[in-house]
Coordinates of N, CA and C in Angstrom, one line a residue:
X20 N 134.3 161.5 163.3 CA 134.4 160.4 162.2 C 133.2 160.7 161.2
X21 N 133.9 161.0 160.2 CA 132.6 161.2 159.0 C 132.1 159.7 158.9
X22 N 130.8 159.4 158.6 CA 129.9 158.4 158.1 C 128.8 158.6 157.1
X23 N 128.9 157.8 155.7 CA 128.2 158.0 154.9 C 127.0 156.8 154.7
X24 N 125.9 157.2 154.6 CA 125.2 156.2 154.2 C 124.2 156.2 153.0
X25 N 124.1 155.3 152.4 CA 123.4 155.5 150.7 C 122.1 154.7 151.1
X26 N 121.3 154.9 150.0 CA 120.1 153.8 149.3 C 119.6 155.1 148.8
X27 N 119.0 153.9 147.8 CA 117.8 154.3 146.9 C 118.3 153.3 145.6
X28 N 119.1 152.4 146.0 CA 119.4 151.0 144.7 C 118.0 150.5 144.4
X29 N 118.2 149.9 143.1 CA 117.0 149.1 143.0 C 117.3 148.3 141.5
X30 N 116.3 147.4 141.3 CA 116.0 147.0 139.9 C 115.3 147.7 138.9
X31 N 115.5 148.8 137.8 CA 114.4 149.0 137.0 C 114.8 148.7 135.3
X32 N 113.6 149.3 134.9 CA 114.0 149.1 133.2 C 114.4 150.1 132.7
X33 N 115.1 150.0 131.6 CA 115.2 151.2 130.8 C 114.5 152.3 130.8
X34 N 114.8 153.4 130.5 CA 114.3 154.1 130.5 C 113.2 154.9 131.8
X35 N 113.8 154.2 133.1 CA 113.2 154.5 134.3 C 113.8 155.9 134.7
X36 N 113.8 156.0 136.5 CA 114.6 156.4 136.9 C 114.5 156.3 138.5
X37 N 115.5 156.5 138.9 CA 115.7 156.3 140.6 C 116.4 157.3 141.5
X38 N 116.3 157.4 142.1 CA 116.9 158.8 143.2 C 117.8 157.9 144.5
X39 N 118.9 158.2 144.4 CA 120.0 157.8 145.6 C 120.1 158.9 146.5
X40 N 120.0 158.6 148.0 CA 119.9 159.4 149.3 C 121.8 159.4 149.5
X41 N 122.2 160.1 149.9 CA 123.7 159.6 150.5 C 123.7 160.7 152.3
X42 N 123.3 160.0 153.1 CA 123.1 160.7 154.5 C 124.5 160.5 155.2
X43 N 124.8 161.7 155.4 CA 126.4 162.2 156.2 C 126.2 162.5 157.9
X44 N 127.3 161.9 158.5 CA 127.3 162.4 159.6 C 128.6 163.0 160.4
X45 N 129.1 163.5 160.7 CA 129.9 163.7 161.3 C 131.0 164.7 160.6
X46 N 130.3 165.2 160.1 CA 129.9 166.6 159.0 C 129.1 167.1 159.0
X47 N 129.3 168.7 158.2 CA 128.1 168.9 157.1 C 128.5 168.9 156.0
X48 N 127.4 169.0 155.3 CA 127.0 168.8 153.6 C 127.7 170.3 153.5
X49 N 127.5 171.0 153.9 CA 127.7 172.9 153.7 C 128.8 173.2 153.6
X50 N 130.3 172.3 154.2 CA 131.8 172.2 154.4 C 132.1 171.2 153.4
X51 N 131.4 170.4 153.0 CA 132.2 169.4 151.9 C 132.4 169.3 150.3
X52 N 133.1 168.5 150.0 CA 132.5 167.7 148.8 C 132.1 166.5 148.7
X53 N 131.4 166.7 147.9 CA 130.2 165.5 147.5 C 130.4 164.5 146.5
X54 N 130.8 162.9 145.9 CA 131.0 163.0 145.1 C 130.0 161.8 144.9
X55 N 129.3 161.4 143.7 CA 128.3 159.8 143.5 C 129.6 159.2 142.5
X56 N 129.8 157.9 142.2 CA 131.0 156.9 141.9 C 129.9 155.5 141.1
X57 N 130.3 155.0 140.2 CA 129.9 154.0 140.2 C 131.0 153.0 139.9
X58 N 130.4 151.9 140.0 CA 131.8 150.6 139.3 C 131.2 149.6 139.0
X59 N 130.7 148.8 137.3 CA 130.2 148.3 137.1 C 131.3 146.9 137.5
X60 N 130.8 145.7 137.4 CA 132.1 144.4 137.4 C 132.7 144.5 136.2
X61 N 134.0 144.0 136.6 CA 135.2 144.5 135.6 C 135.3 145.4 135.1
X62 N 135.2 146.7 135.5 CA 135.2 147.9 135.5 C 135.5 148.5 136.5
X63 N 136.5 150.4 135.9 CA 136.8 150.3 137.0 C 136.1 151.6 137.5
X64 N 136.4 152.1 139.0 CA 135.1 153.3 139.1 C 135.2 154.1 138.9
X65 N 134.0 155.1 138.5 CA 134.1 156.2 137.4 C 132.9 157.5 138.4
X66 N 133.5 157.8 138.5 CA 133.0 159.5 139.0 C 132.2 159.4 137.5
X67 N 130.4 160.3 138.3 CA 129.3 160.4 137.3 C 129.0 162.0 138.4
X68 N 129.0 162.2 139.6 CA 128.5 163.2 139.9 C 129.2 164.0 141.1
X69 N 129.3 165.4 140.9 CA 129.9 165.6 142.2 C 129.6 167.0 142.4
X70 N 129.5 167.4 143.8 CA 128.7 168.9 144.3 C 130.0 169.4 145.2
X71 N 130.1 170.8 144.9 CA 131.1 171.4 146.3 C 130.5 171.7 147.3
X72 N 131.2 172.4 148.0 CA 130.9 173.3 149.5 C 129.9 173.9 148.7
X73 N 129.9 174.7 148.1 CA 129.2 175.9 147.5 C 128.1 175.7 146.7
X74 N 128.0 174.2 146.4 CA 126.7 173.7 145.3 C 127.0 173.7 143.7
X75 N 128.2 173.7 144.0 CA 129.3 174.2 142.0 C 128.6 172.8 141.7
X76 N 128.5 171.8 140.7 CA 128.0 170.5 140.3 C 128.9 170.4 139.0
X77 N 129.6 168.9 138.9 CA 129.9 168.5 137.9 C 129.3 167.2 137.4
X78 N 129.5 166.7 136.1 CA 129.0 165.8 135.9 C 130.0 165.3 134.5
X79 N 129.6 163.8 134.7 CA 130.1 162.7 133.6 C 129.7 163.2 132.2
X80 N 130.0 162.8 131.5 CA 129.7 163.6 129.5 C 128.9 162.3 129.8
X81 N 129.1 161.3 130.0 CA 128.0 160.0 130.1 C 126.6 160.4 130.4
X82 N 126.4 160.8 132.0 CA 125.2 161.0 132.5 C 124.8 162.6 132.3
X83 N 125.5 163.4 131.4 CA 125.3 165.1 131.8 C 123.6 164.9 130.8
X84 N 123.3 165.8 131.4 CA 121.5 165.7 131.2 C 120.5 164.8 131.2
X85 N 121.0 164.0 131.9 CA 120.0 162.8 132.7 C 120.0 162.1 133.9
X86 N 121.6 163.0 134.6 CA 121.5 162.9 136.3 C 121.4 164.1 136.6
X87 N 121.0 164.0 138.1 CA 121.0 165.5 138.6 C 121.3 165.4 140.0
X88 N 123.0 165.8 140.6 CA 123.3 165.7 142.2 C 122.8 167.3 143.0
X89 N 122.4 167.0 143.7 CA 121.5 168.5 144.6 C 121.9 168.0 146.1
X90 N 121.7 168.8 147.0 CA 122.3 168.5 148.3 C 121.2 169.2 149.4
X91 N 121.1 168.8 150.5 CA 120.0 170.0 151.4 C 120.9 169.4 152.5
X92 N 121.4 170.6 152.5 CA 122.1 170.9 154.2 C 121.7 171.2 155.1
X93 N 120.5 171.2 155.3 CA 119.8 171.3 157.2 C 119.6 169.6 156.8
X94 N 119.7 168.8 156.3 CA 119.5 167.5 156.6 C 120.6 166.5 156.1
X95 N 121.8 167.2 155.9 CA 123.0 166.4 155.3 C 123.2 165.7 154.6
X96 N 122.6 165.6 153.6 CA 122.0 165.0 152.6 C 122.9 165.4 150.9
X97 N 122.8 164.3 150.8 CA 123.2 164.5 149.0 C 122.2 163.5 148.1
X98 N 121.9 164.1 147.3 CA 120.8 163.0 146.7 C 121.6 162.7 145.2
X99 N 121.0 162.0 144.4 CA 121.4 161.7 142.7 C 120.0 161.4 142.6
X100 N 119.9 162.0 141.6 CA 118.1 161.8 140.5 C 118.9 161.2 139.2
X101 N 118.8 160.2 139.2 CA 118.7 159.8 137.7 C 118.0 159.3 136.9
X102 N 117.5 160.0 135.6 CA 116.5 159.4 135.1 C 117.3 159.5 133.1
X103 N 116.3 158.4 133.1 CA 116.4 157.7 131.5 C 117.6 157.4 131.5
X104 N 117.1 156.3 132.4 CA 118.0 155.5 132.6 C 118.7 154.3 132.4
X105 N 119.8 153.8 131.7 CA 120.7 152.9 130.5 C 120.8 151.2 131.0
X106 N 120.6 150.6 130.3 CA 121.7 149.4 130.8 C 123.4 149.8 131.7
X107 N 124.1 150.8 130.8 CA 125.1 151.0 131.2 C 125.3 151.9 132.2
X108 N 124.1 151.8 132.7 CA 124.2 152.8 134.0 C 124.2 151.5 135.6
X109 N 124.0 150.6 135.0 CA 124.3 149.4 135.9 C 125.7 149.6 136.2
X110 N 125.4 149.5 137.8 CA 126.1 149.2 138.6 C 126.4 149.5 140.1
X111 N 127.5 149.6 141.4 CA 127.3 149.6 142.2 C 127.5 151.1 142.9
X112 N 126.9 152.0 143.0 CA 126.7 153.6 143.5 C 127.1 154.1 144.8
X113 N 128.2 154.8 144.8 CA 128.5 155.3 146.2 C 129.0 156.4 146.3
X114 N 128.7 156.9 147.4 CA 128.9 158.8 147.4 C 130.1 158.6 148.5
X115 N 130.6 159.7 148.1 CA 132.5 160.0 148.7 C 132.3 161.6 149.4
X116 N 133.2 161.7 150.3 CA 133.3 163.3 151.0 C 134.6 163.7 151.2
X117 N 134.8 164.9 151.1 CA 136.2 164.9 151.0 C 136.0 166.9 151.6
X118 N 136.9 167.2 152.5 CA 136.9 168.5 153.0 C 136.7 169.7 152.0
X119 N 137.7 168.9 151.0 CA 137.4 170.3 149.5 C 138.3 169.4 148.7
X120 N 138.5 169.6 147.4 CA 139.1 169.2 146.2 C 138.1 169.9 144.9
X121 N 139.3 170.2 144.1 CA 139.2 170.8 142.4 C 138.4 170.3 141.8
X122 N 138.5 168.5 141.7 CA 138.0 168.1 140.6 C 137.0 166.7 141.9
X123 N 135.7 167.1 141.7 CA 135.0 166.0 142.6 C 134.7 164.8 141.7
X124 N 134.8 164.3 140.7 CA 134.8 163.3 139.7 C 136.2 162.7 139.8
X125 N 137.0 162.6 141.2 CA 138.0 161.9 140.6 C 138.3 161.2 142.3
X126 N 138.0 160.1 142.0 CA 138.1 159.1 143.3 C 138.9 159.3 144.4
X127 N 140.3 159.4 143.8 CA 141.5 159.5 144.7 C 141.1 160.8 145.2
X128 N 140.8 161.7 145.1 CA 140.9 163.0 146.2 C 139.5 162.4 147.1
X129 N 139.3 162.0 147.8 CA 138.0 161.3 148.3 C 138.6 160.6 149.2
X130 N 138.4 161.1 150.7 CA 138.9 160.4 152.0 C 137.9 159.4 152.9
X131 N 136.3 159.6 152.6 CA 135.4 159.3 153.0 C 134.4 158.3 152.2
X132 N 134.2 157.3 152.4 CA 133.3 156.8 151.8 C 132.0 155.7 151.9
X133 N 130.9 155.3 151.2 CA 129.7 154.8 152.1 C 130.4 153.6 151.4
X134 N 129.4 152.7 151.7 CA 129.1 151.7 151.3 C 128.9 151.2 150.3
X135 N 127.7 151.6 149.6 CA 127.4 151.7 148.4 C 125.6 150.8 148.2
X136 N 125.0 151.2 147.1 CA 124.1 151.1 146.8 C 124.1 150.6 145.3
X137 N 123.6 149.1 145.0 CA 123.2 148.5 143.6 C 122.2 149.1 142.9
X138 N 122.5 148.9 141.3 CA 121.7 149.3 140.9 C 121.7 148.8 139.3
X139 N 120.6 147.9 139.3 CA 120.7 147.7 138.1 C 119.5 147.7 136.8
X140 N 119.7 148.1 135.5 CA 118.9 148.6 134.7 C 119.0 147.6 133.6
X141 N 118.1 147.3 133.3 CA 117.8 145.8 132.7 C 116.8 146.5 131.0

């Protein structure tokens, strides 16, 4: 049974930045894909980051050059660094795993999922 777990939510201001942990188990990081999600209220969720098997990375035209998803597989780990960072980056953050899939920015191919981690930028 894959299990994902997130943090690194928080409160900051504009212009901060915060780093989300997403810890896997029942896997590895080295076989998967990776994806970070957000979904503000009334809104719906939007793929901002996502890593393959292989460390390929995509990203949102939103967050491209001010997130950064990296992974370390001796500790199954997927992290998100994001910095300068928006109001509209408010919201609730969660990392997805999926065996393999084309496009890791797109929710539906995503069989695994955490919890999720808030985050809001004021």
């Amino acid at each position: 049974q894959v299990q994902l777990v997130e943090s690194g939510g928080d409160s900051v201001q504009a212009g901060g930045s915060l780093r989300h942990t997403c810890v896997a188990s029942g896997y590895t990081s080295r076989s998967h894909c990776i994806g970070w999600f957000r979904q503000a209220p009334g809104k719906e969720r939007e793929g901002v980051a996502g890593i393959t098997d292989v460390g390929r990375t995509s990203y949102a035209g939103s967050v491209k050059g001010r997130f950064t998803i990296s992974k370390d597989n001796a500790k199954n780990t997927v992290y998100l660094q994001m910095n300068s960072l928006k109001p509209e980056d408010s919201g609730m953050y969660t990392c997805a795993a999926v065996w393999w899939t084309s496009n890791t920015l797109l929710a539906a191919n995503y069989h695994y999922w955490g919890q999720g981690t808030q985050v809001t930028v004021s």
